[in-house]
C-alpha positions in Angstrom: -0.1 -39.2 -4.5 0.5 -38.1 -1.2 -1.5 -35.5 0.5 1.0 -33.2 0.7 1.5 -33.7 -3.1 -2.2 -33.4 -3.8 -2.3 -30.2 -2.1 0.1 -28.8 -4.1 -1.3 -29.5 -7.3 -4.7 -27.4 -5.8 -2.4 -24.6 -5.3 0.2 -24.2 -7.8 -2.6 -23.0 -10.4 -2.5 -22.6 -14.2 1.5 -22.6 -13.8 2.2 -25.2 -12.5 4.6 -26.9 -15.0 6.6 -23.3 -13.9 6.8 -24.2 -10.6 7.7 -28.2 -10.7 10.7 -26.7 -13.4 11.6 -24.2 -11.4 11.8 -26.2 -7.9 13.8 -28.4 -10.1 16.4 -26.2 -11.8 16.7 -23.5 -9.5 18.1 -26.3 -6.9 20.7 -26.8 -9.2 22.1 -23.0 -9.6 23.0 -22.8 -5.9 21.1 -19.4 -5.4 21.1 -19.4 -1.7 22.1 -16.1 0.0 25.9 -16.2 1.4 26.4 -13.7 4.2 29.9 -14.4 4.1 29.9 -11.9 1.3 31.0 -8.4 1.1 28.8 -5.6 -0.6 30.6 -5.8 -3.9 31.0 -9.1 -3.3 27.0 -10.1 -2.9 26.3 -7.6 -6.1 28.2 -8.9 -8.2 27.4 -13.2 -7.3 23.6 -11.8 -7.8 24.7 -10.5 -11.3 26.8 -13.7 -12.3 23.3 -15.5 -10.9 20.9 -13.6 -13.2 23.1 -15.0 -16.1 22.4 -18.5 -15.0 18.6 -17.6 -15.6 18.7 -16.5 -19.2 18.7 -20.0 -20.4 15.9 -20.9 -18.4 13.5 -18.9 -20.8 11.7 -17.2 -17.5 12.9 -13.8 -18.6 12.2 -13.8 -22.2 8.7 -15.4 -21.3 7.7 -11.7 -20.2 8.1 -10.1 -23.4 6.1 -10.5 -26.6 6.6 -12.9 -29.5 7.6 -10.3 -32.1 10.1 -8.5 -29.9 11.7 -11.6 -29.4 10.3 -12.7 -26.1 7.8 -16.0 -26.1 4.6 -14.6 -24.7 3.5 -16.1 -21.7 3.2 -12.8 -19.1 2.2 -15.6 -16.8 5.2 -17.9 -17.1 7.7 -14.8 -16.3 5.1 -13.3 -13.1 5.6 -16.9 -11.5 9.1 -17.7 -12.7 10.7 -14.5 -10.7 8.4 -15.4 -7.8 10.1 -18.5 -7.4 13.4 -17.2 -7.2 12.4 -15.6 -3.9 12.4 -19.2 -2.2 15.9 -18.7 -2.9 16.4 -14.9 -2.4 15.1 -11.9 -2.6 17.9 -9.8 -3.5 18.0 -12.1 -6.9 14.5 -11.4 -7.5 14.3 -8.2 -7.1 17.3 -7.7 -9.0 15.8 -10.2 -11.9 12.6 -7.9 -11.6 14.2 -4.8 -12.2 16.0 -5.8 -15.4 13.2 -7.9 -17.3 10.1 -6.3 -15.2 10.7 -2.6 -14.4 13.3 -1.6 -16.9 12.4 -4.0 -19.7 8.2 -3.5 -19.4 9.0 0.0 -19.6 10.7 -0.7 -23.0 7.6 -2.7 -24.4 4.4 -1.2 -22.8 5.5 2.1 -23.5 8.2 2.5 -26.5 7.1 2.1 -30.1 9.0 -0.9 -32.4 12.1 1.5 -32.5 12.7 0.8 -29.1 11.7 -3.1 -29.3 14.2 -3.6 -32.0 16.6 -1.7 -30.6 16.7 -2.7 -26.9 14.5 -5.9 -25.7 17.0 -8.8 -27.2 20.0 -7.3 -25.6 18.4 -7.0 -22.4 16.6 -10.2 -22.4 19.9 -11.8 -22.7 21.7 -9.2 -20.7 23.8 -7.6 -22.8 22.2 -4.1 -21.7 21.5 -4.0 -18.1 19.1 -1.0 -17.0 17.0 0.6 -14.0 13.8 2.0 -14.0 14.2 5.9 -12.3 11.0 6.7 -10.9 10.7 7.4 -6.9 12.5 10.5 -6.4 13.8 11.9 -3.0 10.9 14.4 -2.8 8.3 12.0 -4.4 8.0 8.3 -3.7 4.3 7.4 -4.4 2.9 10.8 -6.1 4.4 9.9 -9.2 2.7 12.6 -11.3 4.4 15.6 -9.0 7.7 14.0 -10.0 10.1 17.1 -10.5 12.4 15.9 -13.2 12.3 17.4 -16.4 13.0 16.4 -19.9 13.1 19.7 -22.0 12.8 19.7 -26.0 15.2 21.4 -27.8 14.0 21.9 -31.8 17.5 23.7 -32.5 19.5 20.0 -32.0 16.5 17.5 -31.9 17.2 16.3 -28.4 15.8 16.5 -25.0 17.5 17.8 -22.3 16.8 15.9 -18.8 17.1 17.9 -15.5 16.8 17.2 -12.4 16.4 21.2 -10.8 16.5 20.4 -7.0 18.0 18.5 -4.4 14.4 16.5 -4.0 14.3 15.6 -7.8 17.1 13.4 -7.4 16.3 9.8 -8.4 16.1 7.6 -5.1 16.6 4.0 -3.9 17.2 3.1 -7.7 17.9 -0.7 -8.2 20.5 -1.1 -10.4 21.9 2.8 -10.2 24.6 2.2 -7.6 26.7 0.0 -9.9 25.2 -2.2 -12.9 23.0 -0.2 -14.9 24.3 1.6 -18.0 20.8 2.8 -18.9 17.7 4.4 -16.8 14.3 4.2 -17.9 13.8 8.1 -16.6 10.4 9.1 -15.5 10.0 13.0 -15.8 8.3 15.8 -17.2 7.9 16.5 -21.1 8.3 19.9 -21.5 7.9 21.2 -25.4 7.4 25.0 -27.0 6.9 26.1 -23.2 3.9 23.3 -22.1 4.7 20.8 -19.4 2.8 17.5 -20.8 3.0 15.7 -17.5 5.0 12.1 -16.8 6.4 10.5 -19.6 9.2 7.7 -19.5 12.7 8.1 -21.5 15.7 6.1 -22.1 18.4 7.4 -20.5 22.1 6.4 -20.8 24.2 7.1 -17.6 27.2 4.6 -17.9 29.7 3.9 -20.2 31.3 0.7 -20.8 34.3 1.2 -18.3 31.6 1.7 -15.6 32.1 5.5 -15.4 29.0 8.3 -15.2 28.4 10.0 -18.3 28.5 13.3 -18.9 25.8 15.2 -16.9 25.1 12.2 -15.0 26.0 11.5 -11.3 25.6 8.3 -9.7 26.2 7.5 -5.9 25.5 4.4 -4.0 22.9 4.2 -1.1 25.2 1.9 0.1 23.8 -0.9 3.5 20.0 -0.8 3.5 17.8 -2.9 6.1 18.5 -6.3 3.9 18.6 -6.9 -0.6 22.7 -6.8 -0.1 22.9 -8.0 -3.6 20.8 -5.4 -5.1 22.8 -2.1 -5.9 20.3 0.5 -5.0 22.2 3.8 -5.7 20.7 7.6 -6.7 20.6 9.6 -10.0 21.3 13.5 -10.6 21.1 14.6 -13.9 22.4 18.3 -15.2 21.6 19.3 -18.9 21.9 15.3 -20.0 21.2 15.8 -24.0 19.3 12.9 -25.2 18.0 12.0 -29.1 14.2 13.1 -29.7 13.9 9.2 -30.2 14.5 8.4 -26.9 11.2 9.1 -25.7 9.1 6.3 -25.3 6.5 7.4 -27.2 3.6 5.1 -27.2 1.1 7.2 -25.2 2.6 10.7 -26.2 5.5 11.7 -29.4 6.8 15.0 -30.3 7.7 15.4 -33.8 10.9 17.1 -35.0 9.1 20.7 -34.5 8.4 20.2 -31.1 5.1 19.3 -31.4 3.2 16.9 -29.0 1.0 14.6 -30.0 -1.0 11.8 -27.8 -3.8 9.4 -28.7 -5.1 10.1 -25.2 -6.3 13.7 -24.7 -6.4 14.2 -21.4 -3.0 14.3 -19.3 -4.5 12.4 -16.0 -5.9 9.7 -18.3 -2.9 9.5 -20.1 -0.7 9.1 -16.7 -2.5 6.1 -15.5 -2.8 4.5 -18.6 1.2 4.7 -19.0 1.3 3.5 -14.8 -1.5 1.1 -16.0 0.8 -0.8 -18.5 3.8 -1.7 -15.6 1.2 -3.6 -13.3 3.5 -6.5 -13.5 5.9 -5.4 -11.0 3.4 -5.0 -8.3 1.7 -8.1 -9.3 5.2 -10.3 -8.7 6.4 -8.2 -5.8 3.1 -9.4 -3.6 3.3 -13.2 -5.0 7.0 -12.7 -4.4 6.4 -11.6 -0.8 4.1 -14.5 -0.1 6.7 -16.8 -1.7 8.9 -15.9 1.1 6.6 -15.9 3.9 5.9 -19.5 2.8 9.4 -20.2 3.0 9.5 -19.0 6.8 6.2 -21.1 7.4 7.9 -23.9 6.0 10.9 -23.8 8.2 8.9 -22.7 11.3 6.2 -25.8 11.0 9.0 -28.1 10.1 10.9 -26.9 13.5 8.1 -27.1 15.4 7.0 -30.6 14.7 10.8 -32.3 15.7 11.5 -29.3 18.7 10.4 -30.4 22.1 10.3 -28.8 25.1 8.8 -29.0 28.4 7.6 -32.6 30.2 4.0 -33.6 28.9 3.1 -36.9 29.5 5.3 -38.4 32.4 8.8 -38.9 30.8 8.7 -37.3 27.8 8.8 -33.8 26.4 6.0 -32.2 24.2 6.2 -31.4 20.7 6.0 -27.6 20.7 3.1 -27.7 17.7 1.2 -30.1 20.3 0.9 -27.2 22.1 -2.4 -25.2 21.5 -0.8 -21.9 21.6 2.2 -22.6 18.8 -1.0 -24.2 16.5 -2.4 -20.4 16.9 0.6 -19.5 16.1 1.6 -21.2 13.7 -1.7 -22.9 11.7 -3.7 -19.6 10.6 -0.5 -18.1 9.0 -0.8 -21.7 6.7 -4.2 -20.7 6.4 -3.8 -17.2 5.0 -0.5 -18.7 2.9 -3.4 -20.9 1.4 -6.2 -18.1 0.8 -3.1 -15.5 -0.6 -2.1 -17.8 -3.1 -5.2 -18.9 -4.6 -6.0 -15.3 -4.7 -3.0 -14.7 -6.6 -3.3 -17.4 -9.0 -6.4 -16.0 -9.8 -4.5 -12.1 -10.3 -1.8 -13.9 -12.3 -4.5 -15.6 -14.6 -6.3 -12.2 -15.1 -3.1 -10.1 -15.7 -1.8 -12.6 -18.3 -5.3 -12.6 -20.4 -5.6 -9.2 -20.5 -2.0 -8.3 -21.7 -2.2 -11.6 -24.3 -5.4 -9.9 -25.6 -5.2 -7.7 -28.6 -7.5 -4.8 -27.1 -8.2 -5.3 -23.5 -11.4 -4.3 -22.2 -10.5 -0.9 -20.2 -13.0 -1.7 -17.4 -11.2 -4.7 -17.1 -7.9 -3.6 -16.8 -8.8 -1.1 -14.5 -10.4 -3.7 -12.4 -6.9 -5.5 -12.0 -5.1 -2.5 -11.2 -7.3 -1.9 -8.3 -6.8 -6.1 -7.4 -3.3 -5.8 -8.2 -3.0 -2.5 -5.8 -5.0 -4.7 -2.8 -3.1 -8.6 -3.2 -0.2 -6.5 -3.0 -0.6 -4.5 0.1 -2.2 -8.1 1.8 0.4 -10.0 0.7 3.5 -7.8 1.9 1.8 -7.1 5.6 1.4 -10.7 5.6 4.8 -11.7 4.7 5.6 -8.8 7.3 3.5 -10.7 10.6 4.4 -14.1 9.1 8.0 -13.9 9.1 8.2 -12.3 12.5 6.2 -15.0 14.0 7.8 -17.8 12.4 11.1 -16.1 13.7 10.0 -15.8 17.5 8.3 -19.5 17.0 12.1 -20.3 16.9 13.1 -18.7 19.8 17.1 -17.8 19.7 17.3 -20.6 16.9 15.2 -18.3 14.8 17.1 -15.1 15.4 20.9 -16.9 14.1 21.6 -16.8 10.4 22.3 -20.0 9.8 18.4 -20.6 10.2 17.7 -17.7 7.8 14.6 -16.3 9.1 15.8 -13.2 10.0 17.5 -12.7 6.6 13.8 -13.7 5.4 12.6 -11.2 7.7 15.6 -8.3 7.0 14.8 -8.7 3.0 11.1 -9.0 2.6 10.5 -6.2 5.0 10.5 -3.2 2.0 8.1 -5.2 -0.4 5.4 -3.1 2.2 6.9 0.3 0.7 8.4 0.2 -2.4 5.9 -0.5 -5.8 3.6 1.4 -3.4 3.2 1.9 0.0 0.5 0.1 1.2 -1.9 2.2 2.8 -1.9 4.1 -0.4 -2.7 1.5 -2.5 -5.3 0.5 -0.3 -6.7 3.7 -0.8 -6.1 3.3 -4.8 -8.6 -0.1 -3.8 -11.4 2.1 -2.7 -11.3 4.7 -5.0 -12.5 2.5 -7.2 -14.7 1.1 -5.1 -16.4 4.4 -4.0 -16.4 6.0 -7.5 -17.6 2.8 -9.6 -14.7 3.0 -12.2 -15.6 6.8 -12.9 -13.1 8.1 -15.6 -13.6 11.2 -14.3 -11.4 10.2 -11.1 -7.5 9.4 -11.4 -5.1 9.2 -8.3 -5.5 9.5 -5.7 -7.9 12.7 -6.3 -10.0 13.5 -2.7 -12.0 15.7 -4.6 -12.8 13.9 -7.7 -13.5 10.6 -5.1 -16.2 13.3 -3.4 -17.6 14.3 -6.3 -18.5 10.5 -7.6 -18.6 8.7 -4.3 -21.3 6.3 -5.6 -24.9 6.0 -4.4 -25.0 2.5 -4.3 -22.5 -0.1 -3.9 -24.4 -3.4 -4.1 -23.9 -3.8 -7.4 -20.0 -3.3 -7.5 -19.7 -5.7 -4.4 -21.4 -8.4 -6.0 -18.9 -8.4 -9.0 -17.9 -11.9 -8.1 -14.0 -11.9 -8.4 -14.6 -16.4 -9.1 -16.7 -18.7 -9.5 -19.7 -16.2 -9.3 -22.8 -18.6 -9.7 -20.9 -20.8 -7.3 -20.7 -18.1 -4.6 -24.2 -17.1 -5.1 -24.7 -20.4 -4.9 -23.4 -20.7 -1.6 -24.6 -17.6 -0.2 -28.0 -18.4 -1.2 -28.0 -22.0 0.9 -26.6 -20.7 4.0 -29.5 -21.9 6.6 -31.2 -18.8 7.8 -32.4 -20.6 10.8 -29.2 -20.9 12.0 -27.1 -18.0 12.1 -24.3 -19.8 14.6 -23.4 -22.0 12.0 -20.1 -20.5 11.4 -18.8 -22.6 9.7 -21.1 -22.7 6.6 -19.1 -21.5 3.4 -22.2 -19.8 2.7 -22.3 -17.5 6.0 -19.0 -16.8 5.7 -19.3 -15.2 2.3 -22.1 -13.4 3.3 -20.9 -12.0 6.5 -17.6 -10.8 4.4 -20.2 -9.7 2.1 -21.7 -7.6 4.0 -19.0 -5.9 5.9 -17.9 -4.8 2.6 -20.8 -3.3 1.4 -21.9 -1.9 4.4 -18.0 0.4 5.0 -18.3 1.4 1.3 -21.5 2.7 1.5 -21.0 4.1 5.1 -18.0 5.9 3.7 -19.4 6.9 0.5 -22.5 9.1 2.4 -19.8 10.9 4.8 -17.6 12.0 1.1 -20.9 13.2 -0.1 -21.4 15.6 2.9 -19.0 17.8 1.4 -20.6 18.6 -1.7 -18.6 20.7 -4.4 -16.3 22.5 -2.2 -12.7 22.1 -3.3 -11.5 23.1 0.5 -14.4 20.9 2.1 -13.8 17.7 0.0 -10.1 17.6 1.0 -11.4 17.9 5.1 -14.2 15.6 4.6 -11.9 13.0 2.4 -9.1 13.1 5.2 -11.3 13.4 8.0 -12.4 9.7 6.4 -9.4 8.3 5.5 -9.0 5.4 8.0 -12.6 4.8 6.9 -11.5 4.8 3.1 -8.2 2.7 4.0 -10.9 0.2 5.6 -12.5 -0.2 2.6 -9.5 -1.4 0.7 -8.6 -4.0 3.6 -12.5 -5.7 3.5 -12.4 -5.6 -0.1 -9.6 -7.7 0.0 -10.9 -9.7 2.4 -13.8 -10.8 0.6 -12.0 -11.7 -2.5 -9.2 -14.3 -1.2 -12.5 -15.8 0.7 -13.5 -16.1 -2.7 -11.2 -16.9 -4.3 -10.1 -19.8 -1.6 -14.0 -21.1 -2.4 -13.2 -21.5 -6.0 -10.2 -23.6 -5.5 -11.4 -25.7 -3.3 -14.4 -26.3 -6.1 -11.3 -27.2 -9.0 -9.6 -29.6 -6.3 -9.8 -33.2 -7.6 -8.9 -35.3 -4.8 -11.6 -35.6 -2.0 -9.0 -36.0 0.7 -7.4 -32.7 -0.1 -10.3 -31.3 -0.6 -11.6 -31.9 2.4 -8.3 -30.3 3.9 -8.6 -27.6 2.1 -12.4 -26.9 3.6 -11.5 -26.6 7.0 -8.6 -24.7 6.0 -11.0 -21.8 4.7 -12.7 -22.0 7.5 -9.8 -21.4 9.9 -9.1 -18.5 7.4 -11.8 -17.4 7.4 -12.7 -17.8 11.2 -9.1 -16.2 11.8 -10.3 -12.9 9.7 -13.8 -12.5 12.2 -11.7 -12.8 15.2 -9.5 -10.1 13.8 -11.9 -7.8 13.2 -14.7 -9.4 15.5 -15.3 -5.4 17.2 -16.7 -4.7 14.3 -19.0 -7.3 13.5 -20.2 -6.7 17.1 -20.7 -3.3 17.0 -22.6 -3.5 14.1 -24.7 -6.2 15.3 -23.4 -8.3 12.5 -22.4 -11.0 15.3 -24.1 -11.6 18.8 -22.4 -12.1 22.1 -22.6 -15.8 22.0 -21.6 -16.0 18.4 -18.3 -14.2 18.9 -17.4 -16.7 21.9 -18.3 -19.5 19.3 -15.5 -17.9 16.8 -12.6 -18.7 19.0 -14.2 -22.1 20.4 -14.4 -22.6 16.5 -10.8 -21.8 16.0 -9.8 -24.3 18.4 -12.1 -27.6 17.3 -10.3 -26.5 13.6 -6.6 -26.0 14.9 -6.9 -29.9 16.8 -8.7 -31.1 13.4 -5.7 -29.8 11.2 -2.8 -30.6 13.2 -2.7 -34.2 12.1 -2.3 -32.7 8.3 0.6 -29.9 9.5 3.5 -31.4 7.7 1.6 -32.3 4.5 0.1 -28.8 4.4 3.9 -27.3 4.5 4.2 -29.6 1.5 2.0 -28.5 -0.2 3.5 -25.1 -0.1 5.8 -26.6 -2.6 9.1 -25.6 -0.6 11.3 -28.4 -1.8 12.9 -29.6 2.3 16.4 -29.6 0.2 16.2 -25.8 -0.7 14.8 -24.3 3.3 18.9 -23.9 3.8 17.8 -23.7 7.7 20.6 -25.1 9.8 18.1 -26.0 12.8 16.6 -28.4 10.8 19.6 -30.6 10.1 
């Protein structure tokens, strides 16, 4: 095998036999993005698309065995990423029908609803949305204003929306498409509001045309997704069986009564959220998938471009030049790191939802890693796109080259399943609280209250390869603190960062004491230092999870490659943050010159390997639709 090839057997992970099928097949479909297209036009070639995918087996892969899905969580998490090498307005599309809507279906309906909906919308025969993010409430999701009302007299509920900023917002799906919503609002029975439940909601009929109650309008251009028909939802008195609630997590019986096997309404909420971490789990792998699309074309441009005289007579390859490899090298670094990490995410999320009672500590853990990959990955995408595009120049910015379409469609995966500097702040709740049931949310009283006292412990829950790291950590040459790149030192100094801002942060929460009024001051008085938290935490676990890779690669060659790789990764994360390893006397002086100059040495050292480490990304040169490269 090549090298190229042999890096991307390291990287494509437990899934592989996905990816190689999917490269393969998806070629085939002709799934590229056409900007010829109108609107209507682009909606409705995505739809005709995600009817090519069916017999594929990617979307019934998500769903379980007896509701007539095969399984494998993991096959259908890496399936829908790889249709965002193609585009993103199919994958998003394909992720709201058989993610959103559908895993709303199975995690949290009963068999009624399994029988009754998940074969027809596997096969598309029932396309849906999932109604969530409301104009008033995007990322608070338990203030949603919605309401879904028992009536005991006829059996039904009645779903409301009572203001202008409980209208349903940015829906995928609502605009055109969907004939039911998965509705997200508040169960209210015999006069008690139960908090956030989901409910199946019709809002088409057959011809197309809102039903009853229901009014649909279109959001019409957005930034980029052309093909996805994001629209809004009003509902007024929409009458709805008593079986339409999904009522896994909380039923009311024919009386009105509510029952729940979870007591407590906070810990109910996130357990219900808990269930749909798929989406944000493919919308950061899906995110990375395009960045490493953009890297691909960007590298490839950069190795046949020339420009400007070098040696006499003849112009210089523009990733000769020292400043396009610092362009253009540590973004293949972190595209490395990010998908080892998520590999690791997608192996975790699919054991724990194939398991038949998954340990809650657990699953909590891989909300918290889901919440961080996904913010990393998306900001990444974000910087990695926009660099590839101006390593173009004006090639980059025409849409023939389709960067900025890249750049135009990738650029909401930082807001929508979360905005990121919330869900960094989800990342150090449970950092700073050590899993505490007590604390749900985004609580900045309750993360006060149980800011631990000690965080050593909860760092050192290795996220791979634990006795490896150790391992590592524990070698590192204490003589020699300038050895920068020793894996060993590396880990540690991530290591250490990380503990030392958790703990840091978790003494100022504790100032405040029990005071509702002073926790919320002290909390948001912190929060840059709590959103810090989330951002080293993450740091340390791709480093990580990079390490363990590299320890499963079988070829010596790529291996090798793949060392000083995760040192330029790692290097490139120092230099990022080096004013804080200096002002904490983590790094001297002369050690933080010694980053760059390390940087440098690792930038000539991997040049040689630049094309094989684009294939190794796995982005087939057929499918990179980039005119330039002709």
């Amino acid at each position: 095998m090549s090298l190229g090839e042999e890096l991307r057997r390291s990287i494509d992970g437990k899934w592989r036999h996905v990816r190689e099928q999917s490269r393969i097949e998806l070629a085939r479909l002709d799934l590229a993005y056409d900007h010829s297209l109108t609107l209507d036009e682009a909606r409705e070639r995505v739809l005709d698309q995600m009817k090519q995918l069916v017999p594929t087996g990617i979307p019934a892969a998500g769903f379980r065995t007896e509701n007539g899905g095969t399984g494998d969580p993991g096959m259908a998490v890496t399936g829908i990423e790889m249709l965002a090498q193609f585009d993103l307005s199919l994958m998003v599309k394909a992720g709201v029908q058989w993610g959103l809507f559908g895993g709303a279906i199975e995690n949290l309906g009963t068999e009624r609803h399994h029988e009754k909906y998940i074969p027809a919308l596997i096969n598309l025969d029932l396309l849906g949305c999932f109604a969530m993010t409301e104009t008033g409430h995007g990322s608070d999701v338990q203030s949603l204003e919605t309401t879904a009302t028992y009536d005991p007299a006829t059996q039904e509920f009645v779903v409301h929306s009572p203001t202008a900023s409980a209208r349903k917002d940015y829906i995928g799906g609502a605009a055109k498409h969907a004939r039911v919503a998965a509705v997200f609002a508040r169960l209210v029975t015999l006069g008690e509001d139960h908090g956030v439940h989901c409910f199946v909601v019709p809002i088409r009929d057959e011809a197309g045309d809102d039903l009853p109650g229901v009014t649909t309008s279109d959001c019409g251009h957005k930034g980029g997704l052309g093909g996805v028909d994001n629209g809004r939802i009003m509902f007024d008195q929409v009458r709805i069986p008593r079986e339409n609630l999904l009522n896994r997590y909380g039923n009311v019986d024919e009386g009105g009564t509510y029952s729940s096997p979870i007591d407590s309404l906070n810990a109910r909420f996130f357990t219900m959220i808990g269930t749909l971490i798929r989406g944000r789990v493919s919308v950061g792998g899906s995110a990375r998938a395009a960045a490493e699309v953009a890297l691909s074309i960007a590298t490839r441009y950069a190795l046949q471009r020339r420009q400007f005289e070098g040696v006499p007579g003849e112009e210089t390859v523009l990733l000769d030049y020292r400043m396009h490899q610092r362009r253009l090298l540590p973004l293949l670094a972190e595209a490395y790191a990010f998908r080892f990490a998520h590999n690791q995410l997608v192996a975790r999320m699919h054991r724990l939802q194939t398991e038949a009672d998954p340990d809650a500590h657990a699953q909590r853990e891989l909300e918290g890693r889901a919440a961080g990959l996904k913010a990393a990955l998306t900001s990444f995408a974000t910087r990695a796109i926009q660099e590839c595009r101006e390593a173009c120049g004006g090639a980059g910015y025409l849409s023939e080259n389709r960067l900025t379409t890249l750049k135009a469609d990738s650029d909401v995966f930082t807001t929508f399943e979360g905005d990121n500097v919330v869900l960094l702040q989800l990342v150090a709740k449970e950092l700073l609280t050590s899993y505490a049931k007590e604390v749900t949310g985004l609580d900045p009283v309750g993360m006060v209250r149980f800011a631990a006292g000690t965080v050593a412990e909860t760092v050192k829950e290795r996220t791979a390869a634990a006795q490896l790291i150790q391992r590592l950590i524990d070698a590192r040459s204490r003589d020699d603190d300038h050895n920068l790149l020793d894996r060993g030192t590396q880990l540690d100094l991530f290591e250490d960062r990380e503990q030392h801002v958790i703990e840091t942060a978790a003494r100022r929460l504790r100032r405040a004491g029990d005071d509702r009024g002073a926790a919320f001051e002290t909390f948001n008085a912190a929060q840059d230092h709590v959103v810090k938290i989330g951002q080293v935490h993450i740091d340390r676990v791709v480093l990580e999870a990079f390490t363990a890779g590299i320890a499963r690669c079988e070829d010596e060659e790529a291996a090798d490659v793949l060392r000083d790789l995760c040192s330029l990764y790692a290097l490139t994360v120092i230099e990022r943050d080096k004013a804080w390893f200096m002002e904490h006397n983590r790094i001297s002086d002369t050690r933080a010159k010694a980053v760059t100059t390390e940087i440098n040495a690792l930038l000539e050292k991997l040049r040689p390997h630049a094309l094989a480490l684009v294939e190794g990304l796995g982005v087939p040169e057929e499918t990179l639709g980039a005119a330039m490269l002709d």
